[in-house]
mmCIF file of C-alpha atoms in Angstrom:
data_model
loop_
_atom_site.group_PDB
_atom_site.id
_atom_site.type_symbol
_atom_site.label_atom_id
_atom_site.label_comp_id
_atom_site.label_asym_id
_atom_site.label_seq_id
_atom_site.Cartn_x
_atom_site.Cartn_y
_atom_site.Cartn_z
ATOM 1 C CA ASN A 1 -0.098 0.004 0.219
ATOM 2 C CA LYS A 2 1.522 3.203 -1.161
ATOM 3 C CA ASN A 3 -0.742 5.512 1.622
ATOM 4 C CA MET A 4 1.835 5.681 4.600
ATOM 5 C CA PRO A 5 -0.014 6.162 7.912
ATOM 6 C CA PRO A 6 0.838 8.875 10.344
ATOM 7 C CA MET A 7 2.903 8.287 13.578
ATOM 8 C CA GLY A 8 1.276 6.262 16.108
ATOM 9 C CA THR A 9 -1.445 4.548 13.694
ATOM 10 C CA THR A 10 -2.083 0.783 13.093
ATOM 11 C CA LEU A 11 -2.311 -0.968 9.981
ATOM 12 C CA ASP A 12 -5.451 -3.555 9.976
ATOM 13 C CA TYR A 13 -5.221 -6.254 7.394
ATOM 14 C CA TYR A 14 -8.319 -7.593 6.354
ATOM 15 C CA GLY A 15 -7.694 -10.544 4.182
ATOM 16 C CA GLY A 16 -5.854 -9.049 1.785
ATOM 17 C CA GLY A 17 -6.026 -5.227 2.172
ATOM 18 C CA ILE A 18 -3.706 -2.888 4.541
ATOM 19 C CA GLY A 19 -5.423 0.484 5.651
ATOM 20 C CA THR A 20 -4.438 3.099 8.300
ATOM 21 C CA LYS A 21 -6.262 2.743 11.590
ATOM 22 C CA GLY A 22 -7.257 5.065 14.322
ATOM 23 C CA HIS A 23 -8.248 3.826 17.926
ATOM 24 C CA THR A 24 -11.338 2.336 17.102
ATOM 25 C CA HIS A 25 -11.229 -0.921 15.521
ATOM 26 C CA VAL A 26 -14.050 -1.353 12.436
ATOM 27 C CA PRO A 27 -13.654 -4.634 10.695
ATOM 28 C CA ASN A 28 -13.980 -4.528 6.803
ATOM 29 C CA GLN A 29 -17.632 -5.636 6.230
ATOM 30 C CA THR A 30 -16.565 -7.132 2.726
ATOM 31 C CA SER A 31 -13.966 -9.423 4.141
ATOM 32 C CA SER A 32 -14.370 -12.552 6.372
ATOM 33 C CA SER A 33 -10.868 -12.702 7.592
ATOM 34 C CA SER A 34 -9.857 -11.083 10.911
ATOM 35 C CA ASN A 35 -6.323 -11.209 10.721
ATOM 36 C CA ILE A 36 -4.327 -7.650 11.931
ATOM 37 C CA ILE A 37 -1.019 -6.366 11.030
ATOM 38 C CA THR A 38 0.055 -3.366 13.828
ATOM 39 C CA VAL A 39 2.997 -1.240 12.978
ATOM 40 C CA ASP A 40 4.436 0.411 15.751
ATOM 41 C CA PHE A 41 5.404 3.935 14.213
ATOM 42 C CA GLU A 42 6.764 5.283 17.698
ATOM 43 C CA SER A 43 9.582 3.057 17.444
ATOM 44 C CA LEU A 44 10.566 3.171 13.997
ATOM 45 C CA THR A 45 12.962 5.784 12.778
ATOM 46 C CA LEU A 46 14.114 6.579 9.314
ATOM 47 C CA ASP A 47 17.423 8.056 8.302
ATOM 48 C CA LEU A 48 16.623 8.806 4.601
ATOM 49 C CA SER A 49 20.136 10.129 4.181
ATOM 50 C CA SER A 50 21.334 6.815 3.426
ATOM 51 C CA TYR A 51 19.131 6.592 0.652
ATOM 52 C CA ALA A 52 18.861 7.708 -2.919
ATOM 53 C CA SER A 53 17.626 11.392 -2.818
ATOM 54 C CA PRO A 54 13.780 11.212 -3.738
ATOM 55 C CA PRO A 55 12.955 12.612 -6.831
ATOM 56 C CA ASN A 56 11.832 16.092 -7.385
ATOM 57 C CA CYS A 57 8.259 15.226 -8.104
ATOM 58 C CA CYS A 58 8.030 13.985 -4.708
ATOM 59 C CA MET A 59 8.906 16.881 -2.739
ATOM 60 C CA ASN A 60 5.767 18.867 -3.578
ATOM 61 C CA ASN A 61 3.421 15.575 -3.620
ATOM 62 C CA GLU A 62 2.522 13.924 -0.354
ATOM 63 C CA GLU A 63 1.300 10.724 -2.090
ATOM 64 C CA GLU A 64 4.053 10.242 -4.250
ATOM 65 C CA MET A 65 6.592 10.958 -1.216
ATOM 66 C CA LYS A 66 4.597 8.207 0.752
ATOM 67 C CA GLU A 67 5.059 5.818 -2.164
ATOM 68 C CA TRP A 68 8.679 6.556 -2.264
ATOM 69 C CA ILE A 69 9.364 5.942 1.502
ATOM 70 C CA TRP A 70 7.198 2.928 1.251
ATOM 71 C CA SER A 71 9.454 1.669 -1.820
ATOM 72 C CA ASN A 72 12.559 2.371 -0.394
ATOM 73 C CA CYS A 73 12.210 1.877 3.553
ATOM 74 C CA LYS A 74 9.719 -0.933 3.710
ATOM 75 C CA ASP A 75 12.234 -3.373 5.111
ATOM 76 C CA LYS A 76 12.471 -1.032 8.127
ATOM 77 C CA ILE A 77 8.543 -0.804 8.163
ATOM 78 C CA LEU A 78 8.241 -4.630 8.281
ATOM 79 C CA GLU A 79 10.645 -4.985 11.278
ATOM 80 C CA VAL A 80 8.169 -2.974 13.311
ATOM 81 C CA MET A 81 5.171 -4.833 12.278
ATOM 82 C CA SER A 82 3.261 -7.602 14.482
ATOM 83 C CA PHE A 83 0.696 -9.807 13.523
ATOM 84 C CA ARG A 84 -2.224 -11.425 15.662
ATOM 85 C CA ASN A 85 -5.745 -12.485 15.313
ATOM 86 C CA GLU A 86 -8.794 -10.367 16.015
ATOM 87 C CA SER A 87 -9.909 -12.024 19.279
ATOM 88 C CA GLU A 88 -6.225 -10.982 20.552
ATOM 89 C CA LYS A 89 -6.441 -7.187 19.365
ATOM 90 C CA SER A 90 -10.106 -6.870 20.463
ATOM 91 C CA HIS A 91 -9.427 -7.943 24.144
ATOM 92 C CA THR A 92 -6.094 -5.758 24.178
ATOM 93 C CA ILE A 93 -7.883 -2.682 22.560
ATOM 94 C CA CYS A 94 -10.891 -2.904 24.837
ATOM 95 C CA GLU A 95 -8.664 -3.048 28.195
ATOM 96 C CA ASN A 96 -6.452 0.009 26.770
ATOM 97 C CA ASP A 97 -9.479 1.902 25.450
ATOM 98 C CA ILE A 98 -11.405 1.254 28.622
ATOM 99 C CA THR A 99 -8.405 2.806 30.787
ATOM 100 C CA SER A 100 -7.803 5.701 28.377
ATOM 101 C CA SER A 101 -11.165 6.450 28.255
ATOM 102 C CA GLU A 102 -11.719 6.543 31.838
ATOM 103 C CA GLY A 103 -8.665 8.613 32.474
ATOM 104 C CA SER A 104 -9.409 11.137 29.864
ATOM 105 C CA LEU A 105 -12.983 11.309 31.131
ATOM 106 C CA ARG A 106 -11.532 12.155 34.713
ATOM 107 C CA SER A 107 -9.486 14.907 33.378
ATOM 108 C CA ASP A 108 -12.391 16.589 31.637
ATOM 109 C CA GLN A 109 -14.290 16.362 34.932
ATOM 110 C CA GLN A 110 -11.205 17.837 36.932
ATOM 111 C CA LEU A 111 -11.092 20.702 34.373
ATOM 112 C CA GLU A 112 -14.879 21.315 34.559
ATOM 113 C CA LEU A 113 -14.566 20.889 38.530
ATOM 114 C CA LEU A 114 -12.163 23.433 38.621
ATOM 115 C CA GLU A 115 -14.114 25.814 36.164
ATOM 116 C CA ARG A 116 -17.018 25.302 38.503
ATOM 117 C CA VAL A 117 -15.134 26.424 41.582
ATOM 118 C CA ALA A 118 -13.531 29.268 39.849
ATOM 119 C CA TYR A 119 -17.078 30.480 38.718
ATOM 120 C CA ALA A 120 -18.224 30.134 42.751
ATOM 121 C CA GLN A 121 -15.283 31.971 43.668
ATOM 122 C CA ARG A 122 -15.830 34.734 41.044
ATOM 123 C CA LYS A 123 -19.411 35.249 42.783
ATOM 124 C CA TYR A 124 -17.815 35.628 46.210
ATOM 125 C CA LEU A 125 -15.446 38.261 44.868
ATOM 126 C CA GLN A 126 -18.520 40.112 43.247
ATOM 127 C CA SER A 127 -20.141 40.005 46.804
ATOM 128 C CA GLU A 128 -23.160 38.404 45.465
ATOM 129 C CA GLY A 129 -23.949 36.910 48.916
ATOM 130 C CA PRO A 130 -23.400 33.800 50.886
ATOM 131 C CA MET A 131 -27.019 32.235 49.345
ATOM 132 C CA ALA A 132 -25.787 32.495 45.519
ATOM 133 C CA VAL A 133 -22.254 31.148 46.256
ATOM 134 C CA TYR A 134 -23.340 28.009 48.180
ATOM 135 C CA SER A 135 -26.152 27.697 45.711
ATOM 136 C CA CYS A 136 -23.440 27.857 43.076
ATOM 137 C CA LEU A 137 -21.034 25.188 44.981
ATOM 138 C CA LEU A 138 -24.336 22.721 45.293
ATOM 139 C CA GLU A 139 -25.490 23.011 41.818
ATOM 140 C CA GLY A 140 -22.031 22.030 40.564
ATOM 141 C CA LEU A 141 -21.425 19.489 42.989
ATOM 142 C CA LEU A 142 -24.602 17.370 42.303
ATOM 143 C CA ASP A 143 -24.171 17.888 38.531
ATOM 144 C CA MET A 144 -20.374 16.722 38.338
ATOM 145 C CA MET A 145 -21.020 13.874 40.965
ATOM 146 C CA GLY A 146 -24.541 12.466 39.077
ATOM 147 C CA SER A 147 -26.338 12.807 42.540
ATOM 148 C CA GLU A 148 -30.037 13.499 43.121
ATOM 149 C CA PHE A 149 -29.807 15.692 46.194
ATOM 150 C CA GLY A 150 -27.448 16.840 48.755
ATOM 151 C CA PHE A 151 -26.528 19.858 51.071
ATOM 152 C CA ILE A 152 -23.525 22.299 52.162
ATOM 153 C CA GLY A 153 -23.727 22.945 56.118
ATOM 154 C CA GLU A 154 -21.542 24.795 58.620
ATOM 155 C CA SER A 155 -21.078 23.533 61.941
ATOM 156 C CA ARG A 156 -21.632 25.747 64.938
ATOM 157 C CA TYR A 157 -22.326 25.854 68.412
ATOM 158 C CA ASN A 158 -25.111 27.031 70.799
ATOM 159 C CA ALA A 159 -24.762 28.714 74.156
ATOM 160 C CA ASN A 160 -24.419 25.508 75.900
ATOM 161 C CA GLY A 161 -21.337 24.946 73.721
ATOM 162 C CA LYS A 162 -22.822 22.028 72.123
ATOM 163 C CA MET A 163 -22.601 21.676 67.967
ATOM 164 C CA TYR A 164 -25.090 21.513 65.468
ATOM 165 C CA LEU A 165 -25.360 21.832 62.012
ATOM 166 C CA HIS A 166 -26.547 24.875 60.092
ATOM 167 C CA ILE A 167 -27.314 24.143 56.260
ATOM 168 C CA HIS A 168 -26.636 26.946 54.332
ATOM 169 C CA VAL A 169 -27.763 25.552 51.086
ATOM 170 C CA SER A 170 -29.894 22.155 50.233
ATOM 171 C CA THR A 171 -32.212 20.578 47.671
ATOM 172 C CA ASP A 172 -35.499 20.851 48.062
ATOM 173 C CA ILE A 173 -36.554 17.323 48.858
ATOM 174 C CA SER A 174 -40.073 18.528 50.661
ATOM 175 C CA TRP A 175 -42.592 15.772 50.209
ATOM 176 C CA ASP A 176 -45.935 17.425 51.528
ATOM 177 C CA ASP A 177 -47.513 20.543 52.194
ATOM 178 C CA THR A 178 -46.096 20.920 55.718
ATOM 179 C CA THR A 179 -42.616 20.189 54.457
ATOM 180 C CA ARG A 180 -42.785 22.535 51.717
ATOM 181 C CA LYS A 181 -43.962 25.069 54.072
ATOM 182 C CA PHE A 182 -41.183 24.621 56.464
ATOM 183 C CA TYR A 183 -38.734 24.788 53.502
ATOM 184 C CA GLU A 184 -39.854 28.079 51.971
ATOM 185 C CA GLU A 185 -39.894 29.920 55.186
ATOM 186 C CA HIS A 186 -36.351 28.937 56.460
ATOM 187 C CA HIS A 187 -34.304 28.142 53.278
ATOM 188 C CA LYS A 188 -33.264 31.342 52.691
ATOM 189 C CA ASN A 189 -32.038 31.866 56.194
ATOM 190 C CA GLY A 190 -30.499 28.019 56.629
ATOM 191 C CA LEU A 191 -31.897 25.207 58.140
ATOM 192 C CA ASP A 192 -30.355 23.912 61.639
ATOM 193 C CA PHE A 193 -30.315 20.252 62.682
ATOM 194 C CA TYR A 194 -29.438 19.847 66.218
ATOM 195 C CA ASN A 195 -29.770 15.817 66.473
ATOM 196 C CA LEU A 196 -26.297 14.564 65.027
ATOM 197 C CA ASP A 197 -27.232 10.997 66.097
ATOM 198 C CA ASN A 198 -27.471 9.637 62.401
ATOM 199 C CA LEU A 199 -25.550 9.264 59.216
ATOM 200 C CA PHE A 200 -24.418 12.723 58.293
ATOM 201 C CA GLY A 201 -24.308 13.743 62.301
ATOM 202 C CA TYR A 202 -21.347 11.091 62.430
ATOM 203 C CA VAL A 203 -19.423 12.816 59.914
ATOM 204 C CA LEU A 204 -19.370 16.063 62.100
ATOM 205 C CA THR A 205 -18.686 14.064 65.419
ATOM 206 C CA SER A 206 -16.114 12.040 63.965
ATOM 207 C CA LYS A 207 -14.555 14.385 61.289
ATOM 208 C CA THR A 208 -14.268 11.749 59.075
ATOM 209 C CA VAL A 209 -15.519 10.965 55.495
ATOM 210 C CA VAL A 210 -18.906 8.600 55.672
ATOM 211 C CA MET A 211 -19.530 6.635 52.218
ATOM 212 C CA ALA A 212 -22.355 4.070 52.161
ATOM 213 C CA ASN A 213 -23.478 2.532 49.003
ATOM 214 C CA ASP A 214 -26.221 0.763 51.202
ATOM 215 C CA ALA A 215 -27.216 3.671 53.415
ATOM 216 C CA LYS A 216 -30.056 2.134 54.914
ATOM 217 C CA ARG A 217 -27.652 -0.656 56.361
ATOM 218 C CA HIS A 218 -24.927 1.509 57.724
ATOM 219 C CA PRO A 219 -24.560 1.262 61.252
ATOM 220 C CA ARG A 220 -24.840 4.767 61.667
ATOM 221 C CA ALA A 221 -27.974 5.125 59.818
ATOM 222 C CA THR A 222 -31.120 5.847 62.145
ATOM 223 C CA GLY A 223 -34.017 5.653 59.480
ATOM 224 C CA LEU A 224 -35.634 8.502 57.673
ATOM 225 C CA PRO A 225 -38.958 10.459 58.370
ATOM 226 C CA PRO A 226 -42.129 9.033 56.640
ATOM 227 C CA GLY A 227 -42.456 10.205 53.338
ATOM 228 C CA HIS A 228 -38.568 11.483 53.030
ATOM 229 C CA PRO A 229 -37.320 10.523 49.419
ATOM 230 C CA ASP A 230 -34.883 7.219 49.766
ATOM 231 C CA VAL A 231 -31.359 7.446 50.561
ATOM 232 C CA ARG A 232 -29.728 4.628 48.951
ATOM 233 C CA LYS A 233 -26.407 5.610 48.589
ATOM 234 C CA PHE A 234 -24.316 8.221 50.441
ATOM 235 C CA LEU A 235 -21.472 10.133 50.656
ATOM 236 C CA GLY A 236 -20.642 12.685 53.645
ATOM 237 C CA VAL A 237 -17.244 15.009 53.478
ATOM 238 C CA PRO A 238 -15.928 17.199 56.611
ATOM 239 C CA ILE A 239 -15.199 20.376 55.579
ATOM 240 C CA LEU A 240 -11.623 21.022 57.722
ATOM 241 C CA ALA A 241 -9.614 24.276 58.013
ATOM 242 C CA GLN A 242 -5.828 23.622 57.661
ATOM 243 C CA SER A 243 -5.439 23.488 61.357
ATOM 244 C CA GLY A 244 -7.872 20.439 61.301
ATOM 245 C CA GLU A 245 -10.523 22.772 62.663
ATOM 246 C CA LEU A 246 -13.940 21.209 61.869
ATOM 247 C CA LEU A 247 -15.846 24.020 59.706
ATOM 248 C CA GLY A 248 -18.741 21.980 58.328
ATOM 249 C CA MET A 249 -19.494 19.416 55.960
ATOM 250 C CA PHE A 250 -21.010 18.760 52.542
ATOM 251 C CA ALA A 251 -23.070 15.514 51.671
ATOM 252 C CA ILE A 252 -24.476 14.160 48.498
ATOM 253 C CA ALA A 253 -27.086 11.058 47.766
ATOM 254 C CA ASN A 254 -28.057 8.514 45.327
ATOM 255 C CA LYS A 255 -25.201 8.482 42.577
ATOM 256 C CA PRO A 256 -26.468 5.670 40.393
ATOM 257 C CA SER A 257 -23.120 3.751 40.142
ATOM 258 C CA GLY A 258 -22.497 4.338 43.945
ATOM 259 C CA TYR A 259 -19.507 6.436 45.480
ATOM 260 C CA ASN A 260 -15.665 5.313 45.759
ATOM 261 C CA GLU A 261 -12.455 6.275 46.808
ATOM 262 C CA SER A 262 -11.580 8.291 43.673
ATOM 263 C CA ASP A 263 -14.499 10.474 44.329
ATOM 264 C CA ILE A 264 -13.228 11.516 47.512
ATOM 265 C CA LYS A 265 -10.021 12.474 45.689
ATOM 266 C CA PHE A 266 -11.482 14.227 42.735
ATOM 267 C CA LEU A 267 -13.462 16.413 45.200
ATOM 268 C CA GLU A 268 -10.428 17.611 47.476
ATOM 269 C CA PRO A 269 -10.538 21.183 45.310
ATOM 270 C CA PHE A 270 -14.309 21.409 46.002
ATOM 271 C CA THR A 271 -13.840 20.481 49.666
ATOM 272 C CA ASP A 272 -10.881 23.314 49.965
ATOM 273 C CA THR A 273 -12.933 25.845 48.598
ATOM 274 C CA CYS A 274 -15.669 25.174 50.709
ATOM 275 C CA ALA A 275 -13.282 25.694 53.927
ATOM 276 C CA ASN A 276 -11.932 29.104 52.188
ATOM 277 C CA VAL A 277 -15.691 30.155 51.661
ATOM 278 C CA ILE A 278 -16.655 29.304 55.019
ATOM 279 C CA GLN A 279 -13.693 30.968 56.932
ATOM 280 C CA SER A 280 -13.967 33.864 54.468
ATOM 281 C CA TYR A 281 -17.826 34.317 55.549
ATOM 282 C CA ASN A 282 -17.311 34.142 58.985
ATOM 283 C CA SER A 283 -14.283 36.570 59.135
ATOM 284 C CA MET A 284 -16.554 39.146 57.397
ATOM 285 C CA THR A 285 -19.127 38.462 59.764
ATOM 286 C CA GLN A 286 -16.565 38.767 62.873
ATOM 287 C CA ASN A 287 -15.284 42.010 61.268
ATOM 288 C CA LYS A 288 -18.966 43.413 60.836
ATOM 289 C CA ARG A 289 -19.560 42.867 64.480
ATOM 290 C CA LEU A 290 -16.185 44.523 65.426
ATOM 291 C CA ILE A 291 -17.313 47.324 63.360
ATOM 292 C CA GLN A 292 -20.720 47.613 64.989
ATOM 293 C CA ASN A 293 -19.038 47.309 68.465
ATOM 294 C CA LEU A 294 -16.708 50.057 67.919
ATOM 295 C CA GLN A 295 -19.313 52.148 66.351
ATOM 296 C CA ALA A 296 -21.447 51.430 69.479
ATOM 297 C CA SER A 297 -18.293 52.196 71.699
ATOM 298 C CA ASN A 298 -17.627 55.571 69.569
ATOM 299 C CA LYS A 299 -21.136 56.600 70.150
ATOM 300 C CA GLU A 300 -20.826 56.055 73.969
ATOM 301 C CA LEU A 301 -17.478 57.897 73.781
ATOM 302 C CA GLU A 302 -19.319 60.966 72.196
ATOM 303 C CA GLU A 303 -22.055 60.760 74.516
ATOM 304 C CA ALA A 304 -19.468 60.699 77.395
ATOM 305 C CA ASN A 305 -17.564 63.705 76.159
ATOM 306 C CA ARG A 306 -20.885 65.502 75.466
ATOM 307 C CA ARG A 307 -21.599 64.934 79.030
ATOM 308 C CA VAL A 308 -18.330 66.193 80.177
ATOM 309 C CA VAL A 309 -18.331 69.118 77.877
ATOM 310 C CA SER A 310 -21.591 69.907 79.299
ATOM 311 C CA ALA A 311 -20.524 69.478 83.050
ATOM 312 C CA SER A 312 -17.418 71.630 82.186
ATOM 313 C CA GLN A 313 -19.562 74.485 80.821
ATOM 314 C CA LEU A 314 -21.920 74.313 83.935
ATOM 315 C CA GLN A 315 -19.091 74.463 86.386
ATOM 316 C CA LEU A 316 -17.490 77.285 84.584
ATOM 317 C CA ARG A 317 -20.836 79.257 84.660
ATOM 318 C CA HIS A 318 -20.646 78.662 88.515
ATOM 319 C CA PHE A 319 -17.020 79.698 88.937
ATOM 320 C CA ALA A 320 -17.932 82.918 87.123
ATOM 321 C CA CYS A 321 -20.830 83.742 89.428
ATOM 322 C CA MET A 322 -19.197 82.670 92.710
ATOM 323 C CA SER A 323 -16.190 85.092 91.359
ATOM 324 C CA HIS A 324 -18.930 88.021 90.914
ATOM 325 C CA GLU A 325 -20.117 87.350 94.579
ATOM 326 C CA ILE A 326 -16.913 87.578 95.999
ATOM 327 C CA ARG A 327 -15.479 90.706 94.041
ATOM 328 C CA THR A 328 -18.792 92.484 95.001
ATOM 329 C CA PRO A 329 -18.235 92.682 98.837
ATOM 330 C CA LEU A 330 -14.267 93.343 98.148
ATOM 331 C CA ASN A 331 -15.064 96.420 95.907
ATOM 332 C CA CYS A 332 -16.969 97.707 98.576
ATOM 333 C CA ILE A 333 -14.379 97.235 101.196
ATOM 334 C CA ILE A 334 -11.663 98.596 99.133
ATOM 335 C CA GLY A 335 -13.925 101.631 98.339
ATOM 336 C CA MET A 336 -14.392 102.152 101.933
#
């Protein structure tokens, strides 16, 4: 065949014809043979200087140049050819293709995840508010992980020092009028959950990832309220500061294929972003409180200063009157 293939392709032989191939194997439908010749062009090196110079007509004609190379270098090319039957190739290519496909898919997903994270960070920088940022993060999380519902929450403590979960954003899983009304009334300000004796609560109390692809049988599962959507598969991930301090958690449910360790590794940039967002908003809240306290203190100082000035003016007027009363008798004495 005078048509030389590009680097990295294979040559497939189907009962008499050799043709260039890519990654996908498509048998020749007009032939019953299933023998394959593979050429490893990556290990093929041709030193054309050792051959007679190609004629000038080949220099500007790709097809004629390929024919000239084949005619003069076919011995070298034949050295890197290997022969195997269709069943051997099918097995090898299927295995390689699956691995390559999975790696390519995960790389694409990682790029998309980083884009989602960057988009949420832009919303934060644009001061669109916590609800918009957390909603953006949750939407991206559910989409990337193919999950049915989930939430992002923050660990907080009541006056007695007992931890509870404040959910910033969650999927609307209301299943009747009562739960729907409750969700509509509270979801904008967040939902608080004080009972941590359950599957997601264990993520907080243990500060560890909880992965349950048979959620109902997990030792920490305590059942669901009547009417609650079924939780078949569950992944809960704690959100930690670099110091190890617990900041919160996120959870997703019902990925059709289930969750695995690679999902946890894949979501590390997302987890770090959630940690940064929670810490940033907490710092903003603390700064606002400090400013409010300073403003309140300034008002108190201004009021105290006003009282001091007023008292000073009263004292000055009092002393002025006393001075007049003292001077009047003295003047009489001096005049006498």
